[in-house]
Amino acid sequence: MVNDASMQQPAGRADLGRVGYQRPMPRQLLTIADEDWAQSASEHILSHVSTPVFPDYSVEITAHGALGDGSTDSTAAIARAIDECVRMGGGRVIVPEGTFLTGAIHLQSNVELHVGRGAVLLFSRDPDRYLPGVHTRFEGVELINHSPFIYARGAENVAVTGPGMLDGQADRECRWPWPDGDTAGQCDAAAERAEAISQLHAMADDGLPVEQRRIEAGALLPPAFIQFYQCRNVLIEGVTLRRAPQWSVHPVLCESVRIRGLHIDGYSPDSDGCTPESCRHVVIEHCTLAVAGNCIALRSGRNSDGRRINVPCEDVLIRHCTMTAGRGGVVIGSETSGGVRNLLVHDCRFAEHDVVLHIRTNALRGGVIENVRMQNVVVERAVDAFMCIDLCDDEGDVGVYKPLVHNIDVRRVTVGQCGEHALDLQGLPDDVLAGITISDTLFNRAGAAWRIDNADVALSNVVINDAHYPHRVLKAT
């Protein structure tokens, strides 16, 4: 038996601001190599995820003056409808059929934003519509930045539901700067964006209070599409999201989150699909994702700021999802400073990705990554490798915060084609990957079987390019 509480990190400052946060109680779990680990982990996660229930009260945004003509600004009308719902003790704010132009939408406790059939929330291209700035995270670092398009902080029992559409309008003509330098009708802003990120990192490393880390001027750092911050009992269900300015769904420091039945279509260069960060008890299920970035990515803060907050992303269940496009399928990192543990992925389909299961971190990030299981999945093509673990991502191996990666288990996977390697597992001489197991898995075609350095890997009933490995152990030297 492994007591997962033995790896538990002390509660960070952010815990004090989390709604209903309690220190996790020690519990006994099966080891990751045990077949029954998946059922045990799934039951534990599901027992801690509560679907919010709302009072039987509803109001349409048109009752407060919203017009579904696609051009009239309905931001204030939507805010008034939310306020009415709150005054009545909570309920449902309904977006009826029509196209409603809006800026930032801020939800509150016990409010469900329901985007009905035939309804479109069309988010403004003007970055000023997302001011004043709010307390948020950008790539693992806290700051005051433009508001996410849909945002709540410190709320309990909150939801965004469908079946309508959320359109962020972040295309080649919008003003948000992207990593490749394309911006809307603006000059190439890639250098300015990089400078803003550098300034933010310096502020965090210097310990500047978050309220003084203000980067919202100039729209250099695009916000997330949907972000719930320090919330509890969150539901995001049924909506279609397209053209996100940055990450599409980004819960941060949340507990009890269910993301279900989403259709995410995001081809802007920075658009990850679902990105839970420093969250606990998360279920992502029955979603279809086609993005330019990573379909699903787990994160827990970056470098000094991640260690300051020190909250892991843990107890995450991903099931019955279809990933049709994206650089990464399921990714951990690279912002891993708070740690990531207890991730179960099962019964998913992946089309074409650079890497399907990707763990990326480095010696500036640090953090413990443990207890990751992927099983019963089908992959059409991995351009680089099906599975990659890289401890030298981004800044490389320079740093004193060596990450610890262990107990990664893959079983019953079928992969049609891998471009370079089936497995690309790169530890460090003084930071060996431990407890990596691959079993009952078929790689039909791969450029090479593996590239493995500084890793302990056990293969059991694995077929790669018609070569059968009934039992083989690869030890770090």
Coordinates of C-alpha atoms in Angstrom, one line a residue:
M1 CA 0.0 0.0 0.0
V2 CA 1.1 3.5 -0.8
N3 CA -0.1 6.3 1.4
D4 CA -0.5 9.2 -1.0
A5 CA -0.5 11.7 1.9
S6 CA 3.2 11.0 2.4
M7 CA 3.9 13.1 -0.7
Q8 CA 1.4 15.8 0.4
Q9 CA 2.8 19.3 0.4
P10 CA 1.9 21.8 3.1
A11 CA -1.1 24.0 2.5
G12 CA -0.1 27.2 0.6
R13 CA -1.3 30.7 1.2
A14 CA -3.8 30.4 -1.6
D15 CA -5.6 27.7 0.4
L16 CA -6.9 30.4 2.8
G17 CA -8.8 32.0 0.0
R18 CA -10.3 28.9 -1.5
V19 CA -14.0 28.6 -0.9
G20 CA -14.6 25.7 1.5
Y21 CA -11.0 24.5 1.3
Q22 CA -10.0 21.8 3.7
R23 CA -6.6 20.1 4.0
P24 CA -6.9 16.7 2.3
M25 CA -7.2 13.9 4.8
P26 CA -4.8 11.0 4.5
R27 CA -6.2 8.0 2.6
Q28 CA -4.9 4.7 1.5
L29 CA -4.7 4.1 -2.2
L30 CA -3.6 1.1 -4.2
T31 CA -0.3 1.4 -6.0
I32 CA -0.5 2.7 -9.6
A33 CA 0.5 -0.7 -11.0
D34 CA -2.5 -2.4 -9.4
E35 CA -5.3 -3.1 -11.9
D36 CA -7.9 -1.8 -9.4
W37 CA -6.2 1.5 -9.0
A38 CA -8.3 3.1 -11.7
Q39 CA -11.6 2.1 -10.2
S40 CA -10.5 3.2 -6.7
A41 CA -9.3 6.6 -8.1
S42 CA -12.4 7.1 -10.2
E43 CA -14.8 6.4 -7.3
H44 CA -12.9 8.7 -5.0
I45 CA -12.9 11.6 -7.5
L46 CA -16.6 11.2 -8.4
S47 CA -17.6 11.0 -4.8
H48 CA -16.0 14.5 -4.2
V49 CA -17.5 16.2 -7.3
S50 CA -20.9 17.8 -6.7
T51 CA -23.1 19.1 -9.5
P52 CA -24.4 22.5 -8.4
V53 CA -28.2 22.8 -7.8
F54 CA -29.8 26.2 -8.4
P55 CA -33.0 27.8 -7.1
D56 CA -36.1 27.6 -9.3
Y57 CA -35.8 31.1 -10.6
S58 CA -34.9 32.3 -14.1
V59 CA -34.6 35.6 -16.0
E60 CA -33.9 36.3 -19.6
I61 CA -31.2 38.8 -20.4
T62 CA -33.7 40.4 -22.9
A63 CA -35.8 41.4 -19.9
H64 CA -33.0 43.8 -19.0
G65 CA -32.5 45.3 -22.4
A66 CA -30.2 42.9 -24.2
L67 CA -30.7 42.8 -28.0
G68 CA -29.8 39.8 -30.1
D69 CA -28.9 41.7 -33.2
G70 CA -25.1 41.0 -33.1
S71 CA -24.2 44.6 -32.8
T72 CA -25.8 46.2 -29.7
D73 CA -23.6 45.9 -26.6
S74 CA -25.5 43.8 -24.1
T75 CA -22.8 43.7 -21.4
A76 CA -24.7 45.9 -18.9
A77 CA -28.0 44.1 -19.6
I78 CA -26.4 40.7 -18.8
A79 CA -24.9 42.2 -15.6
R80 CA -28.3 43.4 -14.5
A81 CA -29.8 40.0 -15.1
I82 CA -27.1 38.4 -13.0
D83 CA -27.7 40.9 -10.2
E84 CA -31.4 40.2 -10.3
C85 CA -30.7 36.5 -9.9
V86 CA -28.5 37.1 -7.0
R87 CA -31.1 39.3 -5.3
M88 CA -33.6 36.5 -5.6
G89 CA -31.2 34.1 -4.0
G90 CA -29.8 32.6 -7.2
G91 CA -31.1 30.8 -10.3
R92 CA -30.7 30.8 -14.0
V93 CA -29.8 33.7 -16.3
I94 CA -31.0 32.7 -19.8
V95 CA -29.5 33.8 -23.1
P96 CA -32.3 33.2 -25.6
E97 CA -32.0 32.7 -29.4
G98 CA -30.1 35.5 -31.1
T99 CA -26.5 36.9 -31.3
F100 CA -25.6 39.1 -28.3
L101 CA -22.5 41.2 -28.4
T102 CA -20.9 41.5 -24.9
G103 CA -17.7 42.3 -23.0
A104 CA -16.7 40.5 -19.8
I105 CA -19.3 38.6 -17.9
H106 CA -18.8 38.2 -14.1
L107 CA -20.8 35.4 -12.5
Q108 CA -21.6 35.1 -8.8
S109 CA -22.5 32.3 -6.3
N110 CA -25.7 30.3 -7.1
V111 CA -26.0 31.6 -10.6
E112 CA -26.2 29.5 -13.8
L113 CA -25.6 31.2 -17.1
H114 CA -27.6 29.2 -19.6
V115 CA -26.9 29.8 -23.3
G116 CA -29.9 28.4 -25.1
R117 CA -30.3 26.7 -28.4
G118 CA -29.7 29.1 -31.2
A119 CA -28.1 31.6 -28.9
V120 CA -24.6 33.1 -29.4
L121 CA -22.6 35.2 -26.9
L122 CA -20.4 37.2 -29.3
F123 CA -17.5 38.6 -27.3
S124 CA -16.1 42.0 -28.2
R125 CA -12.9 42.3 -30.1
D126 CA -12.1 45.5 -28.1
P127 CA -9.7 44.6 -25.2
D128 CA -11.0 47.7 -23.3
R129 CA -14.3 45.8 -22.9
Y130 CA -12.4 43.5 -20.4
L131 CA -11.3 46.2 -18.1
P132 CA -10.9 46.9 -15.2
G133 CA -8.4 44.2 -14.7
V134 CA -9.0 41.3 -12.3
H135 CA -7.0 38.9 -10.2
T136 CA -6.0 36.1 -12.5
R137 CA -3.1 33.8 -13.7
F138 CA -1.2 34.0 -16.9
E139 CA 0.8 30.8 -17.7
G140 CA 1.1 30.0 -14.0
V141 CA 1.8 33.4 -12.5
E142 CA -0.7 35.6 -10.7
L143 CA -1.3 39.2 -11.8
I144 CA -3.9 41.8 -12.5
N145 CA -4.8 41.4 -16.1
H146 CA -7.7 41.9 -18.5
S147 CA -10.7 39.9 -17.3
P148 CA -11.4 36.5 -18.7
F149 CA -14.4 36.6 -21.0
I150 CA -16.5 34.7 -18.4
Y151 CA -15.1 35.0 -14.9
A152 CA -16.0 34.4 -11.2
R153 CA -13.8 34.5 -8.1
G154 CA -14.6 33.1 -4.7
A155 CA -18.0 31.8 -5.9
E156 CA -19.8 28.6 -4.9
N157 CA -22.3 26.7 -7.0
V158 CA -21.8 28.4 -10.4
A159 CA -22.3 27.1 -13.9
V160 CA -22.2 27.9 -17.6
T161 CA -24.4 25.5 -19.6
G162 CA -25.5 25.1 -23.2
P163 CA -26.4 24.1 -25.9
G164 CA -25.6 27.6 -27.3
M165 CA -22.3 29.0 -28.5
L166 CA -19.6 31.2 -27.0
D167 CA -17.6 33.0 -29.7
G168 CA -14.5 34.8 -28.6
Q169 CA -13.8 36.3 -32.1
A170 CA -10.0 35.8 -31.6
D171 CA -9.0 35.4 -35.2
R172 CA -6.3 36.9 -37.3
E173 CA -8.0 40.3 -37.2
C174 CA -8.4 40.7 -33.5
R175 CA -6.1 42.8 -31.3
W176 CA -4.8 40.1 -28.9
P177 CA -1.1 39.5 -29.6
W178 CA -0.3 35.9 -30.3
P179 CA 3.1 34.1 -29.9
D180 CA 3.7 34.2 -33.7
G181 CA 3.3 38.0 -33.7
D182 CA -0.1 38.1 -35.5
T183 CA -2.4 40.8 -34.1
A184 CA -5.5 42.5 -35.2
G185 CA -4.8 45.4 -37.3
Q186 CA -1.8 46.2 -35.2
C187 CA 2.0 46.0 -35.7
D188 CA 3.8 42.8 -34.9
A189 CA 3.6 42.6 -31.1
A190 CA 5.5 39.4 -30.5
A191 CA 8.5 41.3 -29.0
E192 CA 6.3 43.4 -26.8
R193 CA 4.4 40.4 -25.6
A194 CA 7.7 38.6 -24.7
E195 CA 8.8 41.7 -22.8
A196 CA 5.5 41.8 -20.9
I197 CA 6.0 38.1 -19.9
S198 CA 9.6 38.8 -18.8
Q199 CA 8.4 41.7 -16.7
L200 CA 5.7 39.6 -15.1
H201 CA 8.2 36.8 -14.2
A202 CA 10.6 39.4 -12.7
M203 CA 7.8 40.8 -10.6
A204 CA 6.9 37.4 -9.3
D205 CA 10.5 36.4 -8.6
D206 CA 11.0 39.7 -6.7
G207 CA 8.0 38.9 -4.5
L208 CA 6.0 41.9 -5.7
P209 CA 2.4 41.7 -4.3
V210 CA -0.1 40.5 -6.9
E211 CA -2.1 43.7 -6.7
Q212 CA 0.9 45.5 -8.0
R213 CA 1.6 43.2 -10.9
R214 CA -0.5 45.1 -13.4
I215 CA 0.0 44.1 -17.1
E216 CA -3.5 45.0 -18.5
A217 CA -2.4 48.1 -20.4
G218 CA -1.9 47.5 -24.1
A219 CA -3.6 44.1 -24.3
L220 CA -0.3 42.3 -24.4
L221 CA -1.3 39.2 -22.4
P222 CA -4.6 37.7 -23.6
P223 CA -7.0 36.4 -21.0
A224 CA -8.6 33.0 -20.7
F225 CA -12.1 32.5 -22.3
I226 CA -13.8 30.9 -19.2
Q227 CA -12.0 31.2 -15.8
F228 CA -13.3 30.3 -12.4
Y229 CA -10.9 31.4 -9.7
Q230 CA -11.0 30.0 -6.1
C231 CA -14.5 28.6 -6.7
R232 CA -16.3 25.5 -5.5
N233 CA -18.9 23.3 -7.2
V234 CA -18.4 24.4 -10.8
L235 CA -20.2 23.1 -13.8
I236 CA -19.4 23.9 -17.4
E237 CA -21.6 21.8 -19.7
G238 CA -22.9 21.6 -23.2
V239 CA -21.7 24.9 -24.8
T240 CA -19.6 25.2 -27.9
L241 CA -16.6 27.5 -27.6
R242 CA -14.8 28.9 -30.6
R243 CA -12.1 31.4 -31.3
A244 CA -10.7 31.7 -27.7
P245 CA -8.1 34.5 -27.2
Q246 CA -6.0 32.1 -25.0
W247 CA -6.9 29.0 -23.0
S248 CA -10.5 28.1 -23.4
V249 CA -11.5 26.7 -20.0
H250 CA -9.2 27.5 -17.2
P251 CA -10.4 26.8 -13.6
V252 CA -7.8 27.9 -11.0
L253 CA -7.6 26.9 -7.4
C254 CA -11.0 25.4 -7.6
E255 CA -12.5 22.4 -5.9
S256 CA -15.3 20.1 -7.3
V257 CA -15.3 20.9 -11.0
R258 CA -17.3 19.1 -13.7
I259 CA -16.6 19.9 -17.4
R260 CA -19.0 17.9 -19.5
G261 CA -20.1 17.7 -23.1
L262 CA -18.2 20.7 -24.4
H263 CA -17.3 21.3 -28.1
I264 CA -14.1 23.4 -28.2
D265 CA -13.0 24.7 -31.6
G266 CA -9.9 26.9 -31.0
Y267 CA -7.3 27.3 -33.7
S268 CA -5.6 30.5 -32.4
P269 CA -2.0 29.7 -31.7
D270 CA -2.3 29.9 -27.9
S271 CA -5.6 28.1 -27.5
D272 CA -5.5 25.1 -25.1
G273 CA -8.8 23.4 -24.5
C274 CA -9.3 22.5 -20.8
T275 CA -6.6 23.6 -18.4
P276 CA -7.3 22.9 -14.7
E277 CA -4.6 24.6 -12.7
S278 CA -4.0 23.9 -9.0
C279 CA -7.5 22.3 -8.8
R280 CA -8.8 19.4 -6.8
H281 CA -11.5 16.9 -7.7
V282 CA -12.1 17.6 -11.4
V283 CA -14.0 15.5 -14.0
I284 CA -13.7 16.2 -17.7
E285 CA -16.0 14.0 -19.7
H286 CA -17.7 13.6 -23.1
C287 CA -15.9 16.6 -24.6
T288 CA -14.8 17.1 -28.2
L289 CA -11.7 19.2 -28.6
A290 CA -10.0 20.6 -31.7
V291 CA -7.4 23.2 -30.8
A292 CA -4.0 24.5 -31.9
G293 CA -2.4 24.1 -28.5
N294 CA -3.0 21.2 -26.0
C295 CA -6.4 19.6 -25.8
I296 CA -6.2 19.1 -22.0
A297 CA -3.4 20.3 -19.8
L298 CA -2.9 20.1 -16.1
R299 CA -0.9 22.8 -14.4
S300 CA 0.0 24.0 -10.9
G301 CA 1.9 27.3 -11.1
R302 CA 5.2 28.5 -12.4
N303 CA 8.5 28.7 -10.6
S304 CA 8.6 31.0 -7.5
D305 CA 5.0 32.0 -7.8
G306 CA 3.9 28.4 -8.0
R307 CA 5.9 27.5 -5.0
R308 CA 4.5 30.5 -3.1
I309 CA 1.0 29.3 -3.6
N310 CA 2.0 25.6 -3.4
V311 CA -1.3 24.0 -4.4
P312 CA -1.2 20.9 -6.6
C313 CA -3.5 19.8 -9.3
E314 CA -4.8 16.5 -8.1
D315 CA -7.6 13.9 -8.4
V316 CA -8.5 14.5 -12.0
L317 CA -10.6 12.1 -14.1
I318 CA -10.7 12.4 -17.9
R319 CA -13.0 10.0 -19.7
H320 CA -15.0 9.5 -22.9
C321 CA -13.4 12.5 -24.7
T322 CA -12.5 12.8 -28.3
M323 CA -9.5 14.9 -29.3
T324 CA -9.5 15.6 -33.0
A325 CA -6.6 18.1 -33.2
G326 CA -4.0 19.7 -31.0
R327 CA -0.2 19.7 -30.4
G328 CA -0.7 17.7 -27.2
G329 CA -3.5 15.3 -26.2
V330 CA -3.2 15.1 -22.5
V331 CA -0.4 17.2 -21.1
I332 CA 1.1 17.8 -17.7
G333 CA 3.0 21.1 -17.5
S334 CA 5.1 22.8 -18.1
E335 CA 3.9 24.9 -15.1
T336 CA 4.2 22.1 -12.4
S337 CA 5.7 23.9 -9.4
G338 CA 2.8 22.9 -7.1
G339 CA 2.8 19.3 -8.3
V340 CA 0.3 17.1 -10.2
R341 CA -0.9 13.8 -8.9
N342 CA -3.7 11.2 -9.2
L343 CA -4.7 11.6 -12.9
L344 CA -6.8 9.0 -14.6
V345 CA -7.5 9.1 -18.3
H346 CA -9.6 6.3 -19.8
D347 CA -11.8 5.5 -22.8
C348 CA -10.7 8.4 -25.0
R349 CA -9.9 8.7 -28.7
F350 CA -7.1 10.8 -30.1
A351 CA -6.7 11.7 -33.8
E352 CA -3.4 13.4 -34.6
H353 CA -1.2 15.1 -32.1
D354 CA 2.5 15.8 -31.8
V355 CA 2.5 13.9 -28.5
V356 CA -0.5 12.1 -26.9
L357 CA 0.6 11.8 -23.3
H358 CA 3.2 14.6 -22.5
I359 CA 4.9 15.4 -19.2
R360 CA 7.0 18.5 -19.5
T361 CA 8.8 20.3 -16.8
N362 CA 12.3 21.5 -15.8
A363 CA 14.7 22.3 -12.9
L364 CA 13.2 25.8 -12.5
R365 CA 9.6 24.4 -12.2
G366 CA 10.2 21.5 -9.8
G367 CA 7.2 19.8 -8.3
V368 CA 6.1 16.2 -7.8
I369 CA 4.3 14.5 -10.7
E370 CA 3.0 11.1 -9.6
N371 CA 0.2 8.5 -10.0
V372 CA -0.8 9.0 -13.7
R373 CA -2.8 6.3 -15.4
M374 CA -3.9 6.2 -19.1
Q375 CA -5.9 3.2 -20.2
N376 CA -8.3 2.0 -22.8
V377 CA -7.5 4.7 -25.4
V378 CA -7.2 4.6 -29.2
V379 CA -4.7 6.9 -31.1
E380 CA -4.6 7.4 -34.8
R381 CA -1.3 9.1 -35.1
A382 CA 1.4 10.7 -32.9
V383 CA 3.6 12.9 -35.1
D384 CA 6.6 12.8 -32.6
A385 CA 5.8 10.2 -30.0
F386 CA 2.9 8.6 -28.2
M387 CA 4.4 9.4 -24.8
C388 CA 7.0 11.9 -24.0
I389 CA 8.5 12.8 -20.6
D390 CA 10.9 15.8 -20.8
L391 CA 12.6 17.2 -17.7
C392 CA 14.5 19.9 -19.8
D393 CA 11.5 21.7 -21.3
D394 CA 11.7 25.4 -22.0
E395 CA 14.6 26.7 -19.8
G396 CA 16.3 23.3 -19.8
D397 CA 18.1 21.6 -16.9
V398 CA 19.5 24.7 -15.2
G399 CA 18.0 25.2 -11.8
V400 CA 17.9 23.7 -8.3
Y401 CA 14.3 22.6 -8.2
K402 CA 14.6 19.2 -9.9
P403 CA 11.1 17.7 -10.5
L404 CA 10.2 14.3 -9.3
V405 CA 8.3 12.1 -11.8
H406 CA 7.3 8.6 -10.8
N407 CA 4.4 6.1 -11.0
I408 CA 3.2 6.6 -14.6
D409 CA 1.2 3.7 -15.9
V410 CA -0.1 3.1 -19.5
R411 CA -2.2 0.0 -20.4
R412 CA -4.5 -1.2 -23.1
V413 CA -3.6 1.4 -25.7
T414 CA -3.7 1.0 -29.4
V415 CA -1.7 3.4 -31.6
G416 CA -1.9 3.5 -35.3
Q417 CA 1.3 5.4 -36.1
C418 CA 4.2 7.2 -34.3
G419 CA 6.5 9.4 -36.3
E420 CA 9.8 9.3 -34.5
H421 CA 9.4 7.1 -31.4
A422 CA 6.7 5.2 -29.7
L423 CA 8.2 6.3 -26.3
D424 CA 10.5 9.3 -25.7
L425 CA 11.4 9.3 -22.0
Q426 CA 14.2 11.6 -20.9
G427 CA 15.2 11.8 -17.3
L428 CA 18.4 13.3 -16.0
P429 CA 21.5 11.6 -14.5
D430 CA 20.6 12.9 -11.0
D431 CA 16.8 12.9 -11.6
V432 CA 15.7 9.5 -12.8
L433 CA 12.2 8.7 -14.0
A434 CA 10.9 5.9 -11.8
G435 CA 8.0 3.5 -12.0
I436 CA 7.1 3.9 -15.6
T437 CA 5.1 0.9 -16.8
I438 CA 3.6 0.1 -20.3
S439 CA 1.4 -3.0 -20.6
D440 CA -1.0 -4.6 -23.1
T441 CA -0.3 -1.9 -25.7
L442 CA 0.1 -2.1 -29.5
F443 CA 2.1 0.4 -31.6
N444 CA 1.4 -0.6 -35.2
R445 CA 4.0 1.6 -36.8
A446 CA 6.8 3.7 -35.3
G447 CA 9.9 5.3 -36.6
A448 CA 11.8 3.7 -33.7
A449 CA 10.6 1.8 -30.6
W450 CA 12.0 4.2 -28.0
R451 CA 14.5 6.8 -26.9
I452 CA 14.9 6.3 -23.2
D453 CA 17.6 7.8 -21.0
N454 CA 17.8 7.9 -17.2
A455 CA 14.5 6.1 -16.7
D456 CA 13.3 2.9 -15.2
V457 CA 10.7 1.4 -17.6
A458 CA 8.9 -1.9 -17.5
L459 CA 7.2 -3.3 -20.6
S460 CA 4.7 -6.1 -20.4
N461 CA 3.0 -7.5 -23.4
V462 CA 3.9 -4.6 -25.7
V463 CA 4.1 -4.8 -29.5
I464 CA 6.1 -2.2 -31.4
N465 CA 6.5 -2.6 -35.2
D466 CA 5.6 -6.3 -34.9
A467 CA 8.3 -6.9 -32.3
H468 CA 6.8 -8.4 -29.1
Y469 CA 8.1 -7.5 -25.7
P470 CA 6.3 -10.0 -23.3
H471 CA 8.4 -8.7 -20.4
R472 CA 11.3 -6.3 -20.6
V473 CA 12.8 -4.0 -18.0
L474 CA 14.9 -1.0 -19.0
K475 CA 16.9 0.3 -16.2
A476 CA 18.6 3.7 -15.8
T477 CA 22.4 3.3 -16.0

